[in-house]
Coordinates of C-alpha atoms in Angstrom, one line a residue:
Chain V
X1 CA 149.9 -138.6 -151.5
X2 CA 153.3 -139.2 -152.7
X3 CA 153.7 -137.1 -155.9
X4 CA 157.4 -136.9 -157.5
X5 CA 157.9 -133.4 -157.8
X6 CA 160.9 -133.6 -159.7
X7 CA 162.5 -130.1 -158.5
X8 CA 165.7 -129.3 -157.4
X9 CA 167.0 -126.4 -156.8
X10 CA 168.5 -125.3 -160.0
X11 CA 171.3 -123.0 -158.7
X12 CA 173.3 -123.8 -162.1
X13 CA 170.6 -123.2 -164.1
X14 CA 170.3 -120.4 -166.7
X15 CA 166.8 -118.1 -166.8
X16 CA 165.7 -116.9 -170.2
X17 CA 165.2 -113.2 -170.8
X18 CA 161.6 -113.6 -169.8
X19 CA 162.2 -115.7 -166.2
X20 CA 161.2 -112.6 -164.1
X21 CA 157.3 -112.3 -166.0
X22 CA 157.1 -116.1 -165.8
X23 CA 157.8 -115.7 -162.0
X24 CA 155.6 -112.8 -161.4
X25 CA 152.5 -114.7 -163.4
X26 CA 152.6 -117.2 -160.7
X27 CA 154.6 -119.9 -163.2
X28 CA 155.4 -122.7 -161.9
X29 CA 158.9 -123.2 -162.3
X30 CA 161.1 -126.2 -163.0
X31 CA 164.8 -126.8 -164.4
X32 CA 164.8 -128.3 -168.0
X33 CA 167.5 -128.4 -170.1
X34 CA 169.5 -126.3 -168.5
X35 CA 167.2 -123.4 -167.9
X36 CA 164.8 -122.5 -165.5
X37 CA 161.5 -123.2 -167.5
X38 CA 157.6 -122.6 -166.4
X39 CA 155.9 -125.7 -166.6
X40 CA 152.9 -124.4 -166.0
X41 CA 151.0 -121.1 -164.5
X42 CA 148.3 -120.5 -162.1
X43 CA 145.0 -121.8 -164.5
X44 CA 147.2 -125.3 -165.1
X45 CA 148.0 -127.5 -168.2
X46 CA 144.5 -128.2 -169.6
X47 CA 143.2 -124.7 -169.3
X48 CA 145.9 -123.8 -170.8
X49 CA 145.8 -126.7 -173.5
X50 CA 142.4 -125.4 -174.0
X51 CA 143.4 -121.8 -174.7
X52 CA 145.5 -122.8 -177.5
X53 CA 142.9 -124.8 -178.8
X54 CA 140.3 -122.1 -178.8
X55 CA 141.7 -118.8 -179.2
X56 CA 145.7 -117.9 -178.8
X57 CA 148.8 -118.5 -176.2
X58 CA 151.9 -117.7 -175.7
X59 CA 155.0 -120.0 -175.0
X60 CA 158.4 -118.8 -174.4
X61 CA 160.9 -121.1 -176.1
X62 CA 163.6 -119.1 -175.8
X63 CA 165.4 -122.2 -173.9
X64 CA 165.3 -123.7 -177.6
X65 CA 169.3 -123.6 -179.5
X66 CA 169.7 -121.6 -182.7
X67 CA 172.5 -122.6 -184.9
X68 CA 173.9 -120.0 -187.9
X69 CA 175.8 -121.7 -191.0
X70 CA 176.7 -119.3 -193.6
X71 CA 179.3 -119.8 -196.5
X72 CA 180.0 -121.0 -199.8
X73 CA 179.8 -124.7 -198.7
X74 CA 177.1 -124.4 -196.3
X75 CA 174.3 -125.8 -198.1
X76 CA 176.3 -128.7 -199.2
X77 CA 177.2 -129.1 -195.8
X78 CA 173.8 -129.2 -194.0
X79 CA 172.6 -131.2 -196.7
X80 CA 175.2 -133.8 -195.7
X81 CA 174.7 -133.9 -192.2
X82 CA 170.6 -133.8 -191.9
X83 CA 168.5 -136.3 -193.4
X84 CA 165.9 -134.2 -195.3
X85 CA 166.9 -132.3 -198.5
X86 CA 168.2 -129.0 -197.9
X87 CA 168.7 -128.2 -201.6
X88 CA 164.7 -128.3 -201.9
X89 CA 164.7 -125.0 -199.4
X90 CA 163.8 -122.0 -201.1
X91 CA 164.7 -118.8 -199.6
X92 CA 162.2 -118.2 -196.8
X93 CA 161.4 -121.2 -196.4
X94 CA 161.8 -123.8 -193.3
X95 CA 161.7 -127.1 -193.2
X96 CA 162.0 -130.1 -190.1
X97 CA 164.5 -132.6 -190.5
X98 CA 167.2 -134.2 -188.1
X99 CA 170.9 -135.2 -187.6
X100 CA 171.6 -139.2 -187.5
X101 CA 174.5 -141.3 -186.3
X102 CA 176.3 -143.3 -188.9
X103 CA 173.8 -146.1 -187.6
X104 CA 171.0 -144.5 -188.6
X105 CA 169.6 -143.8 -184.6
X106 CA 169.3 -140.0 -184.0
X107 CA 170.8 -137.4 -182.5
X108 CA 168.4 -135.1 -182.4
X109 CA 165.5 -133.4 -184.8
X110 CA 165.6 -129.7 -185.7
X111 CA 164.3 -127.0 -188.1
X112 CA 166.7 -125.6 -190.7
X113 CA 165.2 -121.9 -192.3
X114 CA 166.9 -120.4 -194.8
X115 CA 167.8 -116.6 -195.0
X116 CA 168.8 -115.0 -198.3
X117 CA 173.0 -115.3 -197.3
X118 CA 172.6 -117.6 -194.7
X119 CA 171.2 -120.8 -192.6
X120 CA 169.5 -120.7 -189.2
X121 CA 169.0 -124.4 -187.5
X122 CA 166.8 -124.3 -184.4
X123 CA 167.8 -127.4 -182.4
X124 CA 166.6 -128.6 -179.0
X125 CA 167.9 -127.3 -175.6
X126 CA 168.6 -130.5 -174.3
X127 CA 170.6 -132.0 -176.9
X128 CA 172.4 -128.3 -177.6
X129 CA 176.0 -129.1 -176.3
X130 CA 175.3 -132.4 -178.1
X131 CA 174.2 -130.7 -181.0
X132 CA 177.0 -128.3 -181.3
X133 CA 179.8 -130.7 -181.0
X134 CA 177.8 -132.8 -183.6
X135 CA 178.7 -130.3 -185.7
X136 CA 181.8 -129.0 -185.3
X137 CA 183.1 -132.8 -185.2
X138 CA 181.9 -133.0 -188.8
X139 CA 182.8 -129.5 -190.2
X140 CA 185.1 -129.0 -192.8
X141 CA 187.8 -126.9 -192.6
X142 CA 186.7 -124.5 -194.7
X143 CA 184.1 -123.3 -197.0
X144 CA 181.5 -123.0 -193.7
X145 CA 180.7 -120.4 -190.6
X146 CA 178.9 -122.0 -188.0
X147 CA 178.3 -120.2 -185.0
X148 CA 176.1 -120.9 -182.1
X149 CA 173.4 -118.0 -181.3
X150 CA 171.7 -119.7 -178.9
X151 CA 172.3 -117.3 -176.0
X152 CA 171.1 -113.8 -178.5
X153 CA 167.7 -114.6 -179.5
X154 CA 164.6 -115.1 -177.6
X155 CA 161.7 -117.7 -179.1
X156 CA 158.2 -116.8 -178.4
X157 CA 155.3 -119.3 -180.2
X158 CA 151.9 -117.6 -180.4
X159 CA 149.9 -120.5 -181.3
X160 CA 146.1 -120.7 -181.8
X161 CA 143.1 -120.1 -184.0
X162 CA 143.6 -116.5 -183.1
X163 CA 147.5 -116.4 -183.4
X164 CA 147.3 -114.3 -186.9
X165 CA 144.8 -111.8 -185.6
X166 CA 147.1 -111.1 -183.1
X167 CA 150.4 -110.9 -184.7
X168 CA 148.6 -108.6 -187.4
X169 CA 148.6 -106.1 -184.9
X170 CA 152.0 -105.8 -184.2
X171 CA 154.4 -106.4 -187.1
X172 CA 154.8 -105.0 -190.5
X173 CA 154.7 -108.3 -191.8
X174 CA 152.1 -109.8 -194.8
X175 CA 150.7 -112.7 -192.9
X176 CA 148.1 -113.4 -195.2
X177 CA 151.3 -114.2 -197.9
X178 CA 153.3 -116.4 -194.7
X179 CA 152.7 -119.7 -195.9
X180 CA 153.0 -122.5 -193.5
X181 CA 156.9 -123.8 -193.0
X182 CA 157.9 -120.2 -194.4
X183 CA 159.5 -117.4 -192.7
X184 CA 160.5 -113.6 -193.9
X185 CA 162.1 -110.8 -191.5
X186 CA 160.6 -107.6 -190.7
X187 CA 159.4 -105.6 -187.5
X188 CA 158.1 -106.7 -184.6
X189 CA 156.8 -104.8 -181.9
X190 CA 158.5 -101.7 -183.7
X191 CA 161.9 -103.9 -183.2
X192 CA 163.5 -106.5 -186.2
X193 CA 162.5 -110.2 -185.6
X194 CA 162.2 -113.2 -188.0
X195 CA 158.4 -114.5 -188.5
X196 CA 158.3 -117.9 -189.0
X197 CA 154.9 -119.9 -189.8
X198 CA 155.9 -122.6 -187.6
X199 CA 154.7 -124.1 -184.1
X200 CA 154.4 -127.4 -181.9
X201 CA 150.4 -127.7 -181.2
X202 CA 149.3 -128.4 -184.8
X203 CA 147.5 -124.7 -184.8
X204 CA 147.4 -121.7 -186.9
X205 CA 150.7 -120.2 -185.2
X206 CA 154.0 -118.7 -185.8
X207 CA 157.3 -118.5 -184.0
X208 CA 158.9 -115.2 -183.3
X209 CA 162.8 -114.7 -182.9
X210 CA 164.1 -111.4 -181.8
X211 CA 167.3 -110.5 -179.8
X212 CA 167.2 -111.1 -176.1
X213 CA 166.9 -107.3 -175.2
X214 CA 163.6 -107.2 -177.2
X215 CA 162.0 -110.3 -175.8
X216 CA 160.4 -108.2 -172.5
X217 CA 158.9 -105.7 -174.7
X218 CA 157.9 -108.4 -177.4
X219 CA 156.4 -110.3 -174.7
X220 CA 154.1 -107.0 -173.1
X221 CA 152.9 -106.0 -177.0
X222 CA 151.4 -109.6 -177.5
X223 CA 149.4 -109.6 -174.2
X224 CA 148.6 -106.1 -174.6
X225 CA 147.3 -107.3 -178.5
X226 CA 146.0 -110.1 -177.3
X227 CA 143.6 -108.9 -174.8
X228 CA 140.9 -109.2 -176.9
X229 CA 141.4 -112.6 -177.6
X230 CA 141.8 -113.8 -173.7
X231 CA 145.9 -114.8 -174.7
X232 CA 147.5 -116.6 -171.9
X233 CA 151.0 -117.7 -171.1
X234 CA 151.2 -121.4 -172.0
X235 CA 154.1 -123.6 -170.1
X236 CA 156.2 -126.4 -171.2
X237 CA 153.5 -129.3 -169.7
X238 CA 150.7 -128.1 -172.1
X239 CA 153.3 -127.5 -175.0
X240 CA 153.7 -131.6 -174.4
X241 CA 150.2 -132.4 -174.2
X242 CA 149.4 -129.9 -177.4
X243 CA 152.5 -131.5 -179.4
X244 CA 151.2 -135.3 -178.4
X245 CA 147.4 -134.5 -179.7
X246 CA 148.9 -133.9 -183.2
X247 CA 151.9 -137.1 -182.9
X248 CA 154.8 -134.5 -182.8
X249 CA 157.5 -136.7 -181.7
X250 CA 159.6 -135.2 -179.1
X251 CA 163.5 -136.1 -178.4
X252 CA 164.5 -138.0 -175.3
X253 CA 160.4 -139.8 -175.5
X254 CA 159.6 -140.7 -179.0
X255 CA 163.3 -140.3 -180.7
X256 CA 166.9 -140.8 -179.4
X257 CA 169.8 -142.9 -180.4
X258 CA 168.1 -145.9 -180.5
X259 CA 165.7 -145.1 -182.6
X260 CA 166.1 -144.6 -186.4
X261 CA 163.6 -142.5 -188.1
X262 CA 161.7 -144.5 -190.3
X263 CA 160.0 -146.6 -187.5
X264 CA 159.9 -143.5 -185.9
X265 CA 157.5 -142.3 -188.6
X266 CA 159.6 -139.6 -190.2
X267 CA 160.2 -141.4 -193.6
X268 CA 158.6 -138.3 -195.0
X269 CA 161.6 -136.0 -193.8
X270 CA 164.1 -139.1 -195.1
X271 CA 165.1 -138.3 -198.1
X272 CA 167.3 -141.5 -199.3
X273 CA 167.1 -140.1 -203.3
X274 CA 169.5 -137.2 -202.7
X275 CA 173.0 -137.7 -202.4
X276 CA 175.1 -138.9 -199.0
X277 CA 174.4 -138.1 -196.3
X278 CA 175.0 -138.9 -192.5
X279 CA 173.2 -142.1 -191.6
X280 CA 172.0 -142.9 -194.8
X281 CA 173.5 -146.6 -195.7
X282 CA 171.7 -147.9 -192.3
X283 CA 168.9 -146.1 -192.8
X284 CA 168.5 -147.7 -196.0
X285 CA 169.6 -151.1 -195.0
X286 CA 166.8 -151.1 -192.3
X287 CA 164.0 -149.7 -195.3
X288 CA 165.4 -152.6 -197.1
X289 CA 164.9 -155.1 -194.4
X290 CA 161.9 -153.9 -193.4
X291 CA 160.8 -152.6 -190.2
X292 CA 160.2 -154.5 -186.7
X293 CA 158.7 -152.0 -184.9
X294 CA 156.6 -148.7 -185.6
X295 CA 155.9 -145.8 -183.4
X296 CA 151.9 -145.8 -183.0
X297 CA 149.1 -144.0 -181.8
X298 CA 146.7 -145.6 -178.9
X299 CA 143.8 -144.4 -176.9
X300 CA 143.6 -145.9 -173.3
X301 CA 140.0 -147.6 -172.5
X302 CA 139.7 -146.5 -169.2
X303 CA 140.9 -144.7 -166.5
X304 CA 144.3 -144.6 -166.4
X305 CA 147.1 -142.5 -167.7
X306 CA 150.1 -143.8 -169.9
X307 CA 153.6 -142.6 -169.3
X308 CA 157.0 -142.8 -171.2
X309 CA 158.2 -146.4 -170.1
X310 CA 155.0 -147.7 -169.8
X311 CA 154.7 -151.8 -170.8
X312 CA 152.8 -152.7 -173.7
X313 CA 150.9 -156.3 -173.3
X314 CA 149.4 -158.3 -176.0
X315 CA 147.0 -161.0 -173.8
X316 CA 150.3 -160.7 -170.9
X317 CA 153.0 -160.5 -172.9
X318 CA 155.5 -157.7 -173.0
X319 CA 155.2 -156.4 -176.4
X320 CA 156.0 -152.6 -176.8
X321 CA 156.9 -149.6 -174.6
X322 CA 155.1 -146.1 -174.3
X323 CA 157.3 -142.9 -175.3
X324 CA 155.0 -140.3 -174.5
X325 CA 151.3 -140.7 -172.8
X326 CA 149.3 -138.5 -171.3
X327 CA 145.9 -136.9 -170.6
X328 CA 144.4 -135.2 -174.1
X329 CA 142.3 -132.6 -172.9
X330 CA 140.3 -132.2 -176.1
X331 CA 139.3 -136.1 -176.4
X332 CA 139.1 -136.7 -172.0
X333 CA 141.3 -139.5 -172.1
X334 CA 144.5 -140.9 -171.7
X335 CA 146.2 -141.4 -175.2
X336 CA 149.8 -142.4 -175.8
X337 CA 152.7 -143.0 -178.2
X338 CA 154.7 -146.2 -178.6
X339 CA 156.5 -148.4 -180.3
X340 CA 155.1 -152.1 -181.1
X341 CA 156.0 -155.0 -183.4
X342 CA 154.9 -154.0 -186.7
X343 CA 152.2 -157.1 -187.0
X344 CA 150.8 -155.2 -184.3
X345 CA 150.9 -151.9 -185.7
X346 CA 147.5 -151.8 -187.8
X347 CA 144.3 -149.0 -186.6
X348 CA 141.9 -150.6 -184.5
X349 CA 144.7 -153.1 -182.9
X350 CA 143.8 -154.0 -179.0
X351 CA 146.4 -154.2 -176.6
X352 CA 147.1 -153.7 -173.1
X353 CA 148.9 -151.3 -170.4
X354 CA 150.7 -152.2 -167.4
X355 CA 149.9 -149.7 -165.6
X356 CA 151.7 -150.5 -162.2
X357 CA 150.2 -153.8 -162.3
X358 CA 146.7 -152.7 -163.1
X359 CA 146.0 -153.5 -166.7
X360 CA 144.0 -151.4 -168.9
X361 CA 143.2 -151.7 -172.7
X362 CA 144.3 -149.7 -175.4
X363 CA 143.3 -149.2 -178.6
X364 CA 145.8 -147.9 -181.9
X365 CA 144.2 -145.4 -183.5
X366 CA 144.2 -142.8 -186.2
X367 CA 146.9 -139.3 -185.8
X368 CA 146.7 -137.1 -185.0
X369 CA 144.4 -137.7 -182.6
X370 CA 142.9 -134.1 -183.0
X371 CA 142.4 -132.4 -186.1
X372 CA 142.9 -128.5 -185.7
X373 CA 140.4 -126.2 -187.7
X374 CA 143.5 -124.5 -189.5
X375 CA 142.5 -121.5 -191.5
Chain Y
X1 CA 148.2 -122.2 -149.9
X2 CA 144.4 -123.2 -147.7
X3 CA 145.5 -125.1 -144.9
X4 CA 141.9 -125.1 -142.5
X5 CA 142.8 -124.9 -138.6
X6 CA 139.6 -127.7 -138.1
X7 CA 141.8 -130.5 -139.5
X8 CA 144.3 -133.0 -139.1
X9 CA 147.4 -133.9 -141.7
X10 CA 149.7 -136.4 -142.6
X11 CA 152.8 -136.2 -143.8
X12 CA 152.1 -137.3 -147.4
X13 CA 149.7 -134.6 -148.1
X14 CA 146.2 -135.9 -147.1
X15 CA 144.0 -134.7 -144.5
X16 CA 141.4 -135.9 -142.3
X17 CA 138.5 -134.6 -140.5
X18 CA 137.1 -136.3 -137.6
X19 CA 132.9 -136.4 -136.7
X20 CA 132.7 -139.6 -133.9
X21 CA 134.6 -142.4 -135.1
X22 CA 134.2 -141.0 -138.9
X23 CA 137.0 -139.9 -140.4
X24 CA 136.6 -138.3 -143.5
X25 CA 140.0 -138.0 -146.0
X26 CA 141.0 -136.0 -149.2
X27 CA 144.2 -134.4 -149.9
X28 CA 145.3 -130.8 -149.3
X29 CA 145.0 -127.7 -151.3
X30 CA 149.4 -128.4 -151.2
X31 CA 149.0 -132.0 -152.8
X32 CA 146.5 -130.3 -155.2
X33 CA 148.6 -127.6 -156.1
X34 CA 151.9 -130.0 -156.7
X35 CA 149.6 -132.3 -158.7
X36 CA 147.8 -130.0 -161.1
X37 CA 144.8 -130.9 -162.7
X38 CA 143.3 -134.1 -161.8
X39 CA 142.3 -136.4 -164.1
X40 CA 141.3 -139.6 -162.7
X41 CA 140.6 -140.3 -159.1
X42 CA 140.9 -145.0 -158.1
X43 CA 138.9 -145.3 -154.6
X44 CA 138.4 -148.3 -152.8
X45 CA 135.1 -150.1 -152.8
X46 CA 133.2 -149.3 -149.3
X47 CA 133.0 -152.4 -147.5
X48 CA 137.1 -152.5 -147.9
X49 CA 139.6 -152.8 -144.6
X50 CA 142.3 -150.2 -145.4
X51 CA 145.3 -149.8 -142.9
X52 CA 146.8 -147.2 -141.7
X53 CA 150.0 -145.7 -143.9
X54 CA 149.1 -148.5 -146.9
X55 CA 147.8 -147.2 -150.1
X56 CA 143.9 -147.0 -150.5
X57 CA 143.8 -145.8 -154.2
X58 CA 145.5 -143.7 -156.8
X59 CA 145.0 -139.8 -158.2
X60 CA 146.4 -139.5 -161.6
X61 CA 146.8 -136.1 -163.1
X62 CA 148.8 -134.5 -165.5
X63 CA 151.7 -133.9 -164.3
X64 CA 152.4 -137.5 -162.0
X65 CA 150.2 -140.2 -161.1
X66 CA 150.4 -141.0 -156.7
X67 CA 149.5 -143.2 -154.5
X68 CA 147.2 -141.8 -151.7
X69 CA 147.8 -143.1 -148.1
X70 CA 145.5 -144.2 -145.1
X71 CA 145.5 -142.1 -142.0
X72 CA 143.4 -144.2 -140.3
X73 CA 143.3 -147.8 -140.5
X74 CA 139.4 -149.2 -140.3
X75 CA 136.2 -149.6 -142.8
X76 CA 135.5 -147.7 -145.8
X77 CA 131.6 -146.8 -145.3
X78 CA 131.3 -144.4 -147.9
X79 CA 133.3 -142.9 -151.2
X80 CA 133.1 -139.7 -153.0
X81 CA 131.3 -141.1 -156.2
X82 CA 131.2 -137.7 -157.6
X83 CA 134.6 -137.6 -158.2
X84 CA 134.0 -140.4 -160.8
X85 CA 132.5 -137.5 -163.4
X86 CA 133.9 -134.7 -161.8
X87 CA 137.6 -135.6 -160.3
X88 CA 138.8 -132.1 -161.3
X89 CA 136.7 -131.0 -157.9
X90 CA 139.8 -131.9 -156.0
X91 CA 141.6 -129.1 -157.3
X92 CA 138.9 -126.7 -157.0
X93 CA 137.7 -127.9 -153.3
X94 CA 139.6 -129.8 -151.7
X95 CA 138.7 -129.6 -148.5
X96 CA 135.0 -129.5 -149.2
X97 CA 133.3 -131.0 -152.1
X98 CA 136.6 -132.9 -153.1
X99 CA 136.3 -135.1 -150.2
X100 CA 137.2 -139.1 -151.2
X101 CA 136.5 -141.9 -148.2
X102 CA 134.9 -142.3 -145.2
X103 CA 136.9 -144.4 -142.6
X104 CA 135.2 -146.1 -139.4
X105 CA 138.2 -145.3 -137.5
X106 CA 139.2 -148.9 -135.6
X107 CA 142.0 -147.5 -133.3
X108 CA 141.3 -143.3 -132.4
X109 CA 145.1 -143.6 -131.4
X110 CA 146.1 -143.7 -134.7
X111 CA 145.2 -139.9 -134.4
X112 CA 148.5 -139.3 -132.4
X113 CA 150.6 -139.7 -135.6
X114 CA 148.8 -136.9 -137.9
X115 CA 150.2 -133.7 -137.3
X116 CA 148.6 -130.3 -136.5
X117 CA 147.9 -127.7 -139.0
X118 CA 150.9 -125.5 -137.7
X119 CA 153.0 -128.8 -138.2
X120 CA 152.0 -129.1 -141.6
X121 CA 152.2 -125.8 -142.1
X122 CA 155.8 -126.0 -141.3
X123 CA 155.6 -129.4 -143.5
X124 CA 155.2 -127.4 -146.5
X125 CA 157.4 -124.4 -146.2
X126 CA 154.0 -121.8 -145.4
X127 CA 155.9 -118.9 -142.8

């Protein structure tokens, strides 16, 4: 047995508010992006997968970045420097999108929400100190606040059929009138957090943001809620293998700087009809081209597990690469994400996986590869 | 963390338990634990040579896919086929039920190089 355990000993590393339950539940813990993360607890990934799937968890993504743009010029700004149209954002409402280089590859993908006076971008914790000089490269002098609130708030993502039944309990929020990619503020937990209808598992879920020194007691309501709906702590390794059922992409696997978003399959969030924006020319010079490659969906036949960097074969030949791969607890097979030439992109296409050497099939197939029973 | 006082271990995690010239392998309730849930368990055919310290099949879960090592180098005369259907037994018994191959031990002095379960104790950081 000779498994990478990929742990160091993270002496730099920050905790989030919540590091000292994660600890005493028996997590599993492992540096990422700069913070001491659980990866997983005691019951492992696919119980845990499973939990989401059939009732509710409970991740704590307070490692994520959370960016605050407010202003006279703000909209105009964001609207320049993401790819999907900010102008369409109502109050209380959220919507994903992403920041491009001038090349059209990306530097990362985000969710902006819009508050009644302000902006609030929730970026990914690895790409943060990226992110943040990103922006202040680009900002103009004037006209826009941006400030980085990463280190106040605390994340949690309830996330599961029985995600509303739970959060009912506890906040003086109207769920039943939260649409999905809409947030409001309001109490929490007797405390004041923002509600968003937003998640990474393709459930029923929201995401919760309240300031650090709430997070604890946040945290205890929702298990003590919970109970009767079995809630468990979900780590980051089933938050990947949830997100990767549904085709989320995730930055650093699916999506980086080489990568532009259309082959990436995010023309939906590419708005090239509004006005200028960052990235825009290229990414319209490669829609005008056409594309060479497309990120696809494939289920391995056989035994075998596909990884990011895996080889894609067509009859020997190097073809493709995996992004992301894994184990999908709700199918019982490996299934993977990856980018091939686009003549080999259609549904039913058979390749293969080089798999160390040992070759297995694959098959493209239909995403997501799960369809949640969203109320 | 298990680790039985009847059995033998090697430094990569695996363990082995001696009946004649049988050894019988699977990896420890530590390998187990590192691994997470098991998805997928390749054994070798019985019939196969294997060799001490070389590869004799994979264990993919998760979390990492690994190579599992020899401790013994000699026949395979029998395989856990109920791992096939059921490879998440090696988390929840691995000592027991989890088992994986049967080894017809070709040199017992191959048995000086596995350590004692106080050693791997040690191994593993268990006070």
């Amino acid at each position: 047995m000779s498994a990478d355990k990929g742990c160091c000993c993270g002496c730099d590393d920050k905790k989030t508010a919540l590091y000292d339950i994660h600890a005493a539940l028996g997590g599993k813990i492992v540096p990422f992006a700069g913070y001491l993360m659980p990866i997983q607890y005691p019951k492992g990934i696919v119980a845990e997968h499973r939990r989401v799937r059939s009732t509710v968890g409970v991740f704590d993504v307070s490692h994520m970045g959370e960016f605050e743009f407010r202003g006279p010029d703000a909209a105009a700004f964001l609207n320049w420097i993401t790819i999907n149209d900010v102008s369409k954002l109502a109050v209380g409402q959220a919507q994903y999108s992403a920041f491009c280089y001038p090349d059209g590859g990306m530097v990362d993908d985000l969710l902006v929400y819009r508050f009644p006076d302000h902006y609030l971008m929730v970026v990914n914790a690895a790409n943060l100190p990226k992110d943040r000089d990103w922006v202040e490269k680009h900002l103009p002098t004037s006209g826009v606040q941006f400030t980085d609130r990463s280190d106040e708030f605390s994340l949690l993502a309830i996330q599961g059929p029985k995600a509303k039944d739970l959060l009912s309990k506890l906040t003086t929020v109207n769920l039943d009138s939260l649409d999905y990619y809409h947030l409001t503020e309001g109490q929490v937990a007797g405390r004041p957090g923002i509600v968003a209808r937003t998640g990474y598992t393709g459930e029923l879920g929201y995401e919760v943001m309240v300031k650090n020194a709430f997070a604890v007691q946040l945290w205890q309501a929702i298990f003590e809620a919970g109970k009767p709906f079995e809630v468990e702590p979900i780590g980051l390794g089933a938050r990947d293998t949830l997100r990767l059922e549904m085709k989320y992409c995730l930055y650093g696997n699916d999506i980086d700087a080489t990568t532009n978003p259309l082959e990436a399959g995010l023309g939906w969030i590419t708005k090239l009809d509004k006005g200028d924006f960052m990235g825009k020319a290229a990414i319209q010079a490669v829609k005008a081209a056409g594309l060479t490659r497309k990120l696809v969906g494939f289920e391995v036949l056989g035994k075998g597990l596909p990884r990011h960097g895996t080889p894609i074969l067509k009859e020997g030949k190097l073809v493709g690469v995996t992004t992301s791969g894994n184990y999908s607890p709700m199918l019982d097979r490996g299934i993977g994400l990856g980018y091939v030439p686009v003549e080999l992109s259609s549904i039913g296409t058979e390749l293969e996986l080089d798999l160390r050497g040992r070759v297995l099939p694959l098959r493209l197939v239909k995403t997501p590869f799960y369809q949640p029973h969203v109320a | 963390m298990n680790i039985p006082s009847n059995l033998l271990y090697t430094k990569d995690h695996e363990w082995a338990r001696l009946e004649g010239d049988i050894a019988i392998i699977g990896i420890t309730d530590y390998a187990q634990g590192e691994l997470g849930d098991v998805v997928f368990v390749e054994l070798p055919q019985v019939g196969n040579q294997v060799t001490k310290g070389q590869a004799f099949g994979t264990i993919e879960a998760v979390k990492a896919v690994s190579d599992l090592f020899a401790p013994f180098s000699g026949e395979i005369v029998a395989i856990n086929n109920e791992l096939e259907n059921a490879p998440e037994t090696i988390n929840t018994s691995p000592y027991e039920n989890g088992w994986m191959i049967k080894i017809k031990v070709s040199d017992p002095s191959e048995k000086a190089d596995l350590v004692s379960p106080d050693e791997y104790k040690n191994l593993v950081g268990e006070a």
